[in-house]
């Protein structure tokens, strides 16, 4: 009996331990730290890279400008007198340099659809792509990445140009998809093949930080592996500008004078940004560039207050405390807060009071006053995108360990409505290093929406592995400290490196080659492996390709430029090679070469087994599909070689130490020939993704609907006449189809016969338009299903031509029988 009781107690004790471990695991998952691994932006002042943004933040002046020429509506309503009904007294804001340009073919859109597409969606596509590249995540649509998209957006003014009050002829099927808020997130997921949540958020000025909050929750729940968080805001219509001026919300000079005595309203600004998040432990294992750590987020609402658009101090305190609790951070550890700080006489004092109550005098043990600032005083208030502009600023600050000046000497006195002598909150007028009084570099970021929805996030500087003690995660894999050991192995002298570059157009490839060559030429041995790994594994392979090998950065750069000059860039449309693998079984040279490959790539070559099988497994891991080939002493000139129409390339020779270099050369040739390789498997021990390498050089073309004066009862343009002879030869019919589709797509260049209808931007609407033309010209019916098959355009048009000619012959035969 005692034995049974003892066994029962032991079993219960084991169960209790398992349950406690599971509870601990769930708690850790709920509050798991997240990593910011990629950023991208389009901000006023021509700022298009994080590096340029940081230089701007450390400089002087603002990025405001007059109303651009292509915004005639904004210019027309301007009147400097502040009391004119229906007018705006503001003629300056933070405008983007170019919102009309877009690389429609890159994203698989026709020029017709892209022209109707809200430029906010276009810029979100660009920045989402760039952020993923900076994170080193190759976006292969067919891979269906488990990535979520969370976008803050509050206006869609561009599509108004398609629908004048008394003329609706400009509205087509792209009116709904071009401007709908839901499409801002959904289109990114569709174009890039993401399968996680796709959510567009509109809480006015807090939209993008609320989107960040939702992304953090989704990552921690395991709904996605990567999260793209975006924010967008453009000032295209005069209507909201007039409304804000009528309520006197805007500063007459168009500038946010945050925390100053001159605060008299906010200045508007445009901007688009995107960041990529993932769980910190996964980012470390994958060698991603951890730019900052997201510790906690919180969202709430003002509730019952003195007005819907009036800020609520107690609610702001509550959201601050909730974010600190989610982050597991003490109030006195926060050294800086990027404030909402719109520069209004009402909002600024309320916000500083809330910050002081929680993080200033309300934080026992604070070593020195809390520093605050707001980039709105430099860029303008980017409304729905303001949270992203502030987020990327804080990420840069934490990464560099430096706090830019919040105000300049010319910005005047601080706001006298704020009791600066009684609060532990300070505004820096000079850039400075992060205060040494704080053991951790922790920052907060606030956004308060006009809707009453508030958001706050807490971030911390990422401490590299060398600064942390070794730890092991729950799976038993070594974490940051283990990575530090591997990093020391990067940069082996004399190792042959492989660099691959590609683009959808020869022009873009040339630009990319020059940018990458400039970076590689100055790279030292300790950086080279990581640079090459990032370019190989962190970029999506496209049609136009170039690949070279070399032992130094300068050698790789020179070979890239030489290859480009000699026309050595390949086009995968010539066909994907499937090489033959020829080996000499039992060859001691083969065995020695495979051992050398195993030493260079231990994770790719299995231990034990026959050398030829180990070699096949290596190639399989790299995505190299091979065909069987005759074996034996007379079948190959080398112990092992790959051969296809592009030539014969040895994988082994008399010197086994050359095997890794021979493999790199063969892979370069295969890549250039169009092989679908998985070169992320070549990541050498210690190599990490480099986040500041050149991103894709888009071929931006102006796609723009001009503002127009409504025209009542405007009739649609007549359909152009076409030749209708049923006896035309196939070539004439194909020519007719080419011309018709090109016109419908509004394509400026000839259509590429090797691309599919969908790749050219075709969809059900475009297919319907073309079938109507065919039916009108040839008096026959064409099934829409023909357009949905995944075949090259040339094949599709040949089938349609055959259908047209066959139908014409049938009609002719029927007419002859009737006669």
Short mmCIF file of C-alpha atoms in Angstrom, two decimals, residues 98 156 160 199 320 330 378 391 402 422 457 489 505 545 568 586 607 712 772 795 800 819:
data_model
loop_
_atom_site.label_atom_id
_atom_site.label_comp_id
_atom_site.label_asym_id
_atom_site.label_seq_id
_atom_site.Cartn_x
_atom_site.Cartn_y
_atom_site.Cartn_z
CA UNK A 98 7.99 61.66 -56.00
CA UNK A 156 -7.47 57.39 -49.70
CA UNK A 160 -11.38 60.62 -56.02
CA UNK A 199 -4.83 43.74 -41.62
CA UNK A 320 2.16 53.97 -20.65
CA UNK A 330 10.63 49.52 -14.86
CA UNK A 378 11.42 68.23 -38.52
CA UNK A 391 9.61 53.99 -34.70
CA UNK A 402 22.82 58.53 -29.59
CA UNK A 422 8.38 70.79 -11.47
CA UNK A 457 5.58 50.81 -27.36
CA UNK A 489 35.25 31.94 -37.92
CA UNK A 505 15.27 44.05 -66.28
CA UNK A 545 21.40 37.35 -63.66
CA UNK A 568 27.94 38.23 -69.17
CA UNK A 586 35.61 4.42 -56.12
CA UNK A 607 28.61 11.63 -42.63
CA UNK A 712 -21.29 66.45 -67.02
CA UNK A 772 -14.79 41.70 -76.05
CA UNK A 795 1.48 30.07 -76.47
CA UNK A 800 -6.41 32.02 -79.47
CA UNK A 819 -25.56 28.33 -100.59
#
